[in-house]
Every structure is written in structure tokens, then in C-alpha cells.
């Protein structure tokens, strides 16, 4: 697949252009430089049948060795090596700066097809006045654009399609080939009509969210899973500011892996950028199937970790506790018992939350972690037949009948059925107007989990009462 990398100095509008082309609010956009720190990749399929992988990169900067800025630039250079086509973005309001000239010379060494984009060109007079400077970069005709307002996007798409066509071998034509130009309107209407839920149902990938406090090794874990240094890592807390989606295959299973910005306590989120990252992490949890919460084993499980885990459980997500840096722990048995005790006290709704001990740096324990993730994913999609459920219901009600209603009458539980998956959700129909008490509902949920193997995941039990035919009569 053709890869297109968006590169340029910090704060020239690369992430805004990325969001515009993907038609998704994927990249965090902020006025401060250095917002994007890792390479984000998204497969774009929306433009008249043309398909390409779009890479959003960190800003190119001159910086001393070992600094975050220097490592960010290295990641961008890696993206340039991978790409077939380069979008070289400059700021039309500042014209060409010496840094642009320096980076242009670097890019030319890679011998890539380059499209020069002059972003923030709402003022065309300014663009025309600086036209000579743009040509000095040596990338041919500059393309004026305003990614924020969508101006010039048609010209960019046409230019990109031309470049992709040059790089793509012609396909054999048949009588059944579709004319995408003629079907353009139909394609756009069809895309607009597909809901997020429909798209989710067609998505068979296991969606894993890597969550946890900053600087516990989340990005190192992602790199270990992928077998490459995809994510920027280091001792500085908060290096990952955006959620990075990565598709890969692990032992025959398709996975969408998301490395999130570290969640912080709300009273410590002062900057707008930090608030954006925290909000994106919460959104990531909502969109996942299984949440892997990474804990620094040396620091242990604290209140904030429990809060993050509690949020994932409240959303009905699968949950795995991963104790990273386990190789550094001496009293392993005591540490594990301590973690188990805290989980047992805090999460009565999930009996057996998996705890996996790993070393992300040494790639130890990764297979066991992924085995648990796949098992939990499959459990969340499991469906129990109504016949099996009602045989179970008859047995547990006979063993422990429900309490009397408020009117001192026996409660009548008629039948139960599974109404949803992810998480498994069951609806129980009850005679009379009284609600089942919470303690009895907890008894039923615990029995459901033990009988059908749901102890590792969240399950939900809803009740519906039959209507009283005399209620509305006077």
C-alpha cells in the first residue's frame, strides 16, 4: 500500500491536515509546538477508490542528542524512509524559514516524490508575494492550502491521486470494472449513511486499550508487542500525548492496539493540552474491547489505578492488570497477594480479574497477556441460549427463592434471556410491580458468572416487571 507522510516544522498544521484527510478527529490539534510526538498511521479509503496509508509525524527540529525533540525528529526521519510520497508542509504566514531550507535538503537525500504544501494560505496575496521563496525549496509548484478551513483540498487530492497513479502498476481492465468518477456521489452518500455502530459490527479486530498512569511502561509494552520501536519512549513522564492506533496480527488474530496518553488525577490536569490527552484516553477506553492497565510493579496498585480500572469496569470493558518491571521485584509472592487483596475489595462485580506479571523491556510475559486478552474478548462476545439460561434460573431460584415483595407477596421470576453481548447482558422478566432487591440480584449475577464461565468479565442483569392491568383504572 502507498504510504504518504506529512512532515514539516512544528506547528505548521500537520495534524490539522491529517484530521482533514482522514475525516476523523484522530490527532490532537493545539497551538503549542510538539503536540504530536509519535507517528500516527491511518488507512484512507474515501477518495474515489484510491487507498493509501497516511502518516502524521512530529515536527522536524534541530535539537541536541538525547533530548525529546531529537528523538521525535528521528521518528519523523524513519517515517520519511517508509513513505512513498511526502507532504512537505510549511507555514504560508511566515513564508520560508532557514529551518525549512535545511530540512528540504535532508528530504531530497531520500529521493521521494514530494508535494509542497503551503498551509495557512487563507490570504492568497501573501502566497503570491512569497511565491519565489517557495520555489527555492526545490519541490516544484507549491500548493496553497488552508487545512483548518478546507480550502485547496480538492487540488491536493487531485495532485495526490496523480502521484499514486504514477507509483501504482495499472490493473487489468474488465467489463465489470466500476467507474468511480460516475459513482462518486453514491459512494459519499453510502459513507455518510453508515453509523458508527454498523462500522463497529463489521470490525472483527480485538481492540486493546493500553491504559495507566504516566511513565509506567505503556509505550515500551507497545514496542514489545510490535517488535519495533514504533512509540517514543524515555524516562520523562507524559511522552505520549495522543492515542496511537496500530493494526497488527498476533498469532492469527487481528488486533487494533491503542497506546494512550497517561491518565492523571484531575486536580493535576492544569494545561489545556493535558486535558485534551486525558479526554482522549477516556474516549479510548469507551471504544475498546479489552483494557490492559499497566502498573509499575515497584510502585504497586494505588488509588488512581483503581479509579482507572473502575471506570473501565463501569463501561463494561474487559480488564487485565499487568504488573510491569516484575523482574525488579524481590518479594514477588507478597507483592502479588497485596495486589489481589486490593482488587478483591474494590471489584465485587468481577471475581477473577487476570493479573499478568511482565517485563515489557525484556519482552517477558507478553504471550500470556495476549492469551488472556483474546480469552476475555471471546467471553464478551459469547451468547447463551434461552433454554440453557432458564434451566439455570429454575435451579438457582429453587436453591434460594427470592425474598417477599414490599406487599409481603412472593416474587415471581418468569424467565430470562440474553439481550446483548460486549458485555453479556441478560434481561429477567419478573411478575408483579416490585423490583428485585440488589442483594438477590448480586446472588444471581455471581451464579451466572460461575455457571457460564463469566467470572473474568463484567456481566449485566436487567429486570423487567409485568404491567399491572388495573394500575391506570380508577
XYZ file of C-alpha atoms in Angstrom:
474
model
C 0.000 0.000 0.000
C 1.177 3.515 -0.835
C 2.327 5.444 2.252
C 2.059 9.236 2.496
C 3.959 11.048 5.276
C 3.066 14.562 6.433
C 6.246 16.331 7.573
C 7.430 19.848 8.409
C 8.425 22.168 11.220
C 6.400 22.121 14.454
C 3.083 23.977 14.449
C 2.636 24.335 10.670
C -0.705 22.483 10.717
C 0.329 18.870 10.027
C -2.167 17.319 12.447
C -4.973 19.571 11.189
C -4.261 18.344 7.660
C -4.147 14.738 8.925
C -7.600 15.104 10.506
C -8.956 16.785 7.373
C -7.737 13.989 5.063
C -8.860 11.124 7.322
C -12.227 12.796 8.034
C -11.668 11.833 11.667
C -10.678 13.806 14.754
C -7.732 11.468 15.375
C -4.796 13.795 16.021
C -4.823 16.314 18.863
C -4.572 19.837 17.467
C -3.117 22.599 19.644
C -1.247 25.857 19.109
C 1.732 24.768 21.210
C 4.567 23.079 19.322
C 5.419 19.434 19.973
C 1.814 18.264 20.435
C 2.419 15.316 18.102
C 5.240 13.151 19.453
C 4.692 9.789 17.782
C 3.933 8.726 14.214
C 0.203 8.100 13.742
C -0.926 5.978 10.792
C -4.412 5.730 9.293
C -5.578 3.939 6.140
C -7.620 6.340 4.000
C -10.115 4.778 1.585
C -12.565 7.602 0.918
C -11.292 9.252 -2.259
C -12.801 7.703 -5.416
C -11.411 4.254 -4.736
C -7.869 5.437 -4.017
C -6.404 3.862 -0.896
C -3.301 4.967 0.976
C -1.775 4.926 4.449
C -1.405 8.432 5.890
C 1.313 9.139 8.479
C 1.210 12.148 10.810
C 4.656 12.936 12.217
C 6.283 15.024 14.912
C 7.782 18.355 13.876
C 11.293 18.418 12.446
C 13.572 20.281 14.862
C 17.270 20.830 15.391
C 17.994 19.597 18.902
C 20.874 18.145 20.958
C 21.316 14.381 21.078
C 19.306 12.628 23.779
C 16.564 15.259 24.044
C 12.892 14.544 23.382
C 12.945 16.857 20.342
C 15.891 14.962 18.855
C 14.180 11.591 19.330
C 10.977 12.986 17.817
C 12.934 14.101 14.744
C 14.459 10.610 14.442
C 10.939 9.138 14.392
C 9.975 11.556 11.630
C 13.027 10.601 9.575
C 12.035 6.929 9.948
C 8.585 7.819 8.594
C 10.195 9.555 5.593
C 12.160 6.373 4.826
C 8.943 4.304 4.912
C 6.873 6.718 2.815
C 6.368 6.690 -0.952
C 5.046 10.258 -1.096
C 5.933 13.210 1.156
C 3.658 16.124 2.033
C 6.228 18.825 2.931
C 4.188 21.381 4.883
C 5.302 24.960 5.541
C 3.516 27.920 7.122
C 2.320 30.404 4.488
C 2.123 33.213 7.044
C 5.833 33.017 7.911
C 6.967 32.152 4.377
C 10.174 30.071 4.077
C 12.414 29.972 7.149
C 16.043 28.802 7.250
C 14.895 25.627 9.026
C 12.586 24.847 6.072
C 15.562 25.110 3.705
C 17.695 22.850 5.928
C 15.000 20.188 6.193
C 14.258 20.383 2.456
C 17.907 19.447 1.782
C 17.565 16.462 4.133
C 14.352 15.255 2.461
C 15.907 15.446 -1.022
C 18.507 12.879 0.021
C 15.761 10.250 0.311
C 14.693 10.711 -3.350
C 10.939 10.635 -2.612
C 8.023 12.167 -4.515
C 7.327 15.423 -2.647
C 4.245 17.654 -2.734
C 4.993 21.103 -1.283
C 2.007 22.338 0.757
C 1.859 25.979 1.815
C -0.631 25.746 4.689
C -2.482 28.643 6.334
C -2.764 30.336 2.921
C -6.133 31.951 3.522
C -4.561 35.191 2.243
C -3.701 34.453 -1.405
C -1.973 37.823 -1.836
C 0.560 36.744 0.782
C 1.037 33.448 -1.051
C 1.677 35.195 -4.396
C 4.139 37.666 -2.851
C 6.278 34.810 -1.468
C 5.996 32.533 -4.496
C 9.680 32.921 -5.411
C 10.784 31.778 -1.940
C 8.581 28.662 -2.149
C 10.230 27.605 -5.421
C 13.679 27.898 -3.781
C 12.851 24.777 -1.732
C 13.221 22.793 -4.953
C 9.967 20.791 -4.805
C 8.264 22.260 -7.866
C 4.916 24.029 -7.846
C 3.770 24.976 -4.310
C 0.180 24.153 -3.441
C -1.702 26.805 -1.381
C -3.931 25.298 1.297
C -5.901 26.013 4.448
C -6.303 22.710 6.262
C -8.320 24.363 9.025
C -10.935 25.748 6.596
C -10.720 23.049 3.921
C -9.579 25.447 1.194
C -7.479 23.904 -1.578
C -8.224 20.297 -0.553
C -9.647 19.364 -3.964
C -6.407 20.414 -5.659
C -4.370 18.451 -3.111
C -6.448 15.288 -3.623
C -6.120 15.560 -7.410
C -2.350 16.008 -7.092
C -2.110 13.053 -4.706
C -4.162 10.795 -6.997
C -1.833 11.672 -9.868
C 1.227 10.759 -7.779
C -0.359 7.495 -6.581
C -1.253 6.558 -10.164
C 2.393 7.034 -11.205
C 3.530 4.652 -8.443
C 0.803 2.033 -8.918
C 1.007 -0.529 -11.752
C -2.096 -0.418 -13.972
C -4.711 -3.056 -13.224
C -6.213 -5.225 -15.917
C -9.482 -3.738 -17.095
C -12.615 -5.860 -17.325
C -16.146 -5.133 -18.438
C -17.255 -5.237 -14.812
C -14.808 -2.547 -13.633
C -16.580 0.279 -11.796
C -16.187 3.871 -12.898
C -15.500 5.607 -9.579
C -15.926 9.068 -11.096
C -19.506 8.202 -12.024
C -20.190 6.603 -8.622
C -18.602 9.402 -6.546
C -21.911 10.777 -5.257
C -23.215 7.301 -4.442
C -20.037 6.415 -2.528
C -20.212 9.604 -0.451
C -23.901 9.077 0.347
C -23.243 5.461 1.383
C -20.366 6.513 3.641
C -22.486 9.159 5.340
C -25.303 6.666 5.962
C -23.152 4.076 7.786
C -23.432 4.567 11.533
C -20.579 4.069 13.983
C -22.379 1.016 15.390
C -22.614 -0.601 11.944
C -18.925 0.050 11.326
C -18.113 -1.464 14.731
C -20.088 -4.625 13.956
C -18.065 -5.106 10.759
C -14.803 -4.616 12.654
C -13.584 -8.033 13.798
C -10.335 -6.781 15.302
C -9.682 -7.196 19.019
C -9.489 -3.598 20.223
C -6.941 -3.344 23.046
C -6.535 -0.145 25.045
C -3.222 0.235 26.861
C -4.056 2.460 29.840
C -2.477 3.534 33.106
C -0.580 6.300 34.837
C 2.202 8.132 33.005
C 5.658 6.581 32.791
C 4.736 3.012 33.773
C 5.970 1.482 30.509
C 2.905 1.561 28.237
C 4.808 2.610 25.124
C 7.587 0.103 25.864
C 4.893 -2.586 26.014
C 3.531 -1.483 22.625
C 7.029 -1.660 21.124
C 7.488 -5.159 22.588
C 4.199 -6.307 21.055
C 5.018 -4.901 17.627
C 8.651 -5.950 17.676
C 9.824 -2.479 16.688
C 10.391 0.957 18.228
C 7.106 2.427 16.979
C 6.448 4.530 20.088
C 8.666 7.238 21.569
C 9.923 6.097 24.984
C 12.024 7.597 27.750
C 12.200 8.415 31.450
C 10.252 11.649 31.068
C 6.612 11.289 32.180
C 3.906 12.061 29.636
C 5.844 11.468 26.407
C 2.736 10.050 24.701
C 0.195 12.833 24.364
C -2.144 11.360 21.773
C -3.799 7.984 21.267
C -1.915 5.989 18.632
C -3.864 3.310 16.737
C -1.817 0.417 15.374
C -3.228 -2.569 13.472
C -1.285 -5.817 13.583
C -1.764 -9.592 13.704
C -0.803 -11.634 16.756
C -0.830 -15.426 16.360
C -3.515 -15.282 13.709
C -5.765 -12.750 15.467
C -6.313 -9.233 14.109
C -5.675 -6.581 16.756
C -6.157 -2.822 16.935
C -3.742 -1.614 19.590
C -4.093 1.810 21.148
C -1.345 3.356 23.257
C -2.896 6.158 25.269
C -1.562 9.240 26.950
C -1.150 8.551 30.676
C -4.176 9.333 32.802
C -3.512 11.832 35.580
C -5.531 12.911 38.597
C -7.972 15.655 37.601
C -6.561 18.154 40.067
C -3.174 17.800 38.336
C -4.502 18.457 34.838
C -3.869 22.164 34.507
C -2.875 22.723 30.893
C -5.405 22.570 28.087
C -3.204 20.080 26.260
C -3.193 17.722 29.247
C -6.992 17.963 29.438
C -7.219 17.003 25.764
C -4.969 13.969 26.325
C -6.964 12.821 29.365
C -10.243 13.181 27.478
C -8.812 11.153 24.582
C -7.721 8.393 26.997
C -11.255 8.197 28.407
C -12.609 8.013 24.853
C -10.135 5.217 24.094
C -11.469 3.148 26.996
C -15.019 3.590 25.699
C -14.047 2.402 22.209
C -12.093 -0.665 23.347
C -12.987 -4.309 23.927
C -10.255 -5.085 26.454
C -8.353 -2.619 28.639
C -4.840 -3.534 29.717
C -3.998 -1.376 32.728
C -0.241 -1.198 33.161
C 1.093 -0.907 36.723
C 4.663 -0.202 37.762
C 5.206 -3.268 39.960
C 7.692 -1.374 42.131
C 5.098 1.309 42.930
C 2.172 -1.097 43.267
C -1.547 -0.511 42.814
C -2.684 2.882 44.117
C -5.985 4.750 44.340
C -5.589 6.288 40.898
C -5.020 2.876 39.289
C -8.176 1.599 40.992
C -10.081 4.632 39.719
C -8.951 3.954 36.131
C -9.816 0.264 36.452
C -13.176 1.114 37.997
C -14.017 3.356 35.051
C -13.188 0.553 32.584
C -15.349 -1.884 34.549
C -18.235 0.608 34.744
C -18.094 0.827 30.934
C -18.397 -2.968 30.766
C -14.946 -3.492 29.273
C -12.687 -6.480 29.701
C -9.872 -5.728 32.142
C -6.381 -7.134 32.639
C -3.963 -5.903 35.302
C -0.395 -6.012 34.002
C 2.418 -5.674 36.543
C 5.330 -4.297 34.539
C 9.004 -4.349 35.638
C 8.257 -7.598 37.512
C 11.875 -8.685 37.114
C 12.864 -5.921 39.554
C 10.623 -7.214 42.379
C 12.255 -9.286 45.144
C 9.267 -10.273 47.356
C 7.120 -11.424 44.440
C 4.665 -13.529 46.483
C 3.895 -10.742 48.967
C 3.515 -8.161 46.192
C 1.085 -10.383 44.261
C -1.032 -11.070 47.357
C -1.178 -7.349 48.066
C -2.493 -6.634 44.539
C -5.057 -9.456 44.713
C -6.399 -8.228 48.071
C -6.924 -4.694 46.752
C -8.727 -5.963 43.658
C -10.977 -8.291 45.659
C -12.030 -5.435 47.941
C -12.572 -2.943 45.114
C -14.266 -5.076 42.425
C -17.001 -7.332 43.713
C -18.651 -7.292 40.251
C -15.685 -9.107 38.633
C -14.499 -12.121 40.583
C -11.315 -13.076 38.740
C -9.605 -10.079 37.137
C -6.488 -11.525 35.450
C -3.139 -10.342 36.826
C -0.185 -10.825 34.472
C 3.414 -10.190 35.522
C 5.642 -8.963 32.696
C 8.822 -7.175 31.769
C 7.989 -5.058 28.712
C 11.647 -4.094 28.335
C 12.689 -7.760 28.131
C 9.506 -8.923 26.309
C 8.655 -11.408 29.075
C 5.052 -12.410 29.812
C 3.681 -10.890 26.587
C 2.283 -14.185 25.246
C 0.403 -14.886 28.475
C -1.016 -11.357 28.464
C -2.296 -11.663 24.893
C -3.751 -15.123 25.581
C -5.816 -13.598 28.407
C -6.840 -10.665 26.185
C -8.174 -12.987 23.473
C -9.997 -15.151 26.028
C -11.702 -12.112 27.561
C -12.607 -10.777 24.103
C -14.231 -14.102 23.211
C -16.094 -14.247 26.533
C -17.546 -10.774 25.991
C -18.990 -11.914 22.637
C -20.366 -15.201 23.972
C -24.120 -15.796 23.751
C -26.068 -18.283 25.922
C -29.272 -19.847 24.583
C -32.545 -19.001 26.293
C -33.153 -22.692 27.049
C -29.866 -23.074 28.981
C -30.480 -19.811 30.832
C -33.950 -20.826 32.040
C -32.785 -24.246 33.196
C -30.155 -22.415 35.239
C -32.771 -19.965 36.548
C -35.095 -22.727 37.737
C -32.238 -24.363 39.631
C -30.884 -21.238 41.404
C -34.353 -19.979 42.343
C -35.198 -23.385 43.823
C -31.966 -23.323 45.864
C -32.528 -19.775 47.093
C -36.015 -18.312 46.444
C -36.339 -14.530 46.070
C -37.489 -12.543 49.112
C -41.043 -11.321 49.583
C -42.099 -8.121 47.864
C -42.952 -4.910 49.684
C -46.530 -6.175 49.832
C -45.288 -9.341 51.549
C -46.100 -11.390 48.463
C -43.773 -13.922 46.821
C -41.895 -12.521 43.844
C -42.419 -14.405 40.612
C -39.425 -14.628 38.265
C -40.917 -15.717 34.943
C -37.941 -16.212 32.605
C -34.583 -14.839 31.463
C -32.937 -14.209 28.101
C -29.676 -12.716 26.854
C -30.388 -9.327 25.326
C -26.875 -8.185 24.299
C -23.174 -9.003 24.148
C -19.999 -6.944 24.810
C -20.604 -7.141 27.748
C -23.018 -10.077 28.073
C -26.317 -8.551 29.198
C -29.292 -10.548 30.469
C -32.900 -9.446 30.892
C -35.051 -11.137 33.525
C -38.844 -10.808 33.492
C -40.476 -10.539 36.901
C -44.158 -10.771 37.807
C -45.673 -8.034 39.954
C -44.627 -4.429 40.410
C -41.726 -4.943 42.809
C -38.056 -4.660 41.863
C -35.672 -7.500 42.688
C -33.533 -6.413 45.687
C -29.902 -5.626 44.899
C -28.513 -8.364 47.162
C -30.606 -11.020 45.402
C -29.613 -9.635 42.004
C -25.970 -9.905 43.092
C -26.601 -13.546 44.013
C -27.965 -14.213 40.512
C -25.076 -12.391 38.801
C -22.499 -14.352 40.796
C -24.222 -17.613 39.914
C -24.405 -16.616 36.230
C -20.681 -15.938 36.218
C -19.746 -19.212 37.879
C -22.118 -21.354 35.785
C -21.275 -19.965 32.358
C -17.614 -19.009 32.892
C -18.055 -15.222 33.070
C -16.029 -14.694 36.257
C -13.277 -12.797 34.410
C -15.578 -10.203 32.837
C -18.385 -7.797 33.626
C -21.916 -9.087 33.087
C -25.109 -7.120 33.472
C -28.534 -8.198 34.657
C -31.614 -6.116 33.919
C -35.127 -6.743 35.163
C -38.485 -6.002 33.595
C -41.720 -6.184 35.534
C -45.066 -7.165 34.040
C -47.625 -4.401 33.882
C -50.495 -4.216 36.347
C -53.716 -4.179 34.251
C -55.573 -2.277 36.986
C -52.895 0.407 37.539
C -54.406 3.076 35.284
C -58.047 2.300 36.087
C -59.958 4.406 38.575
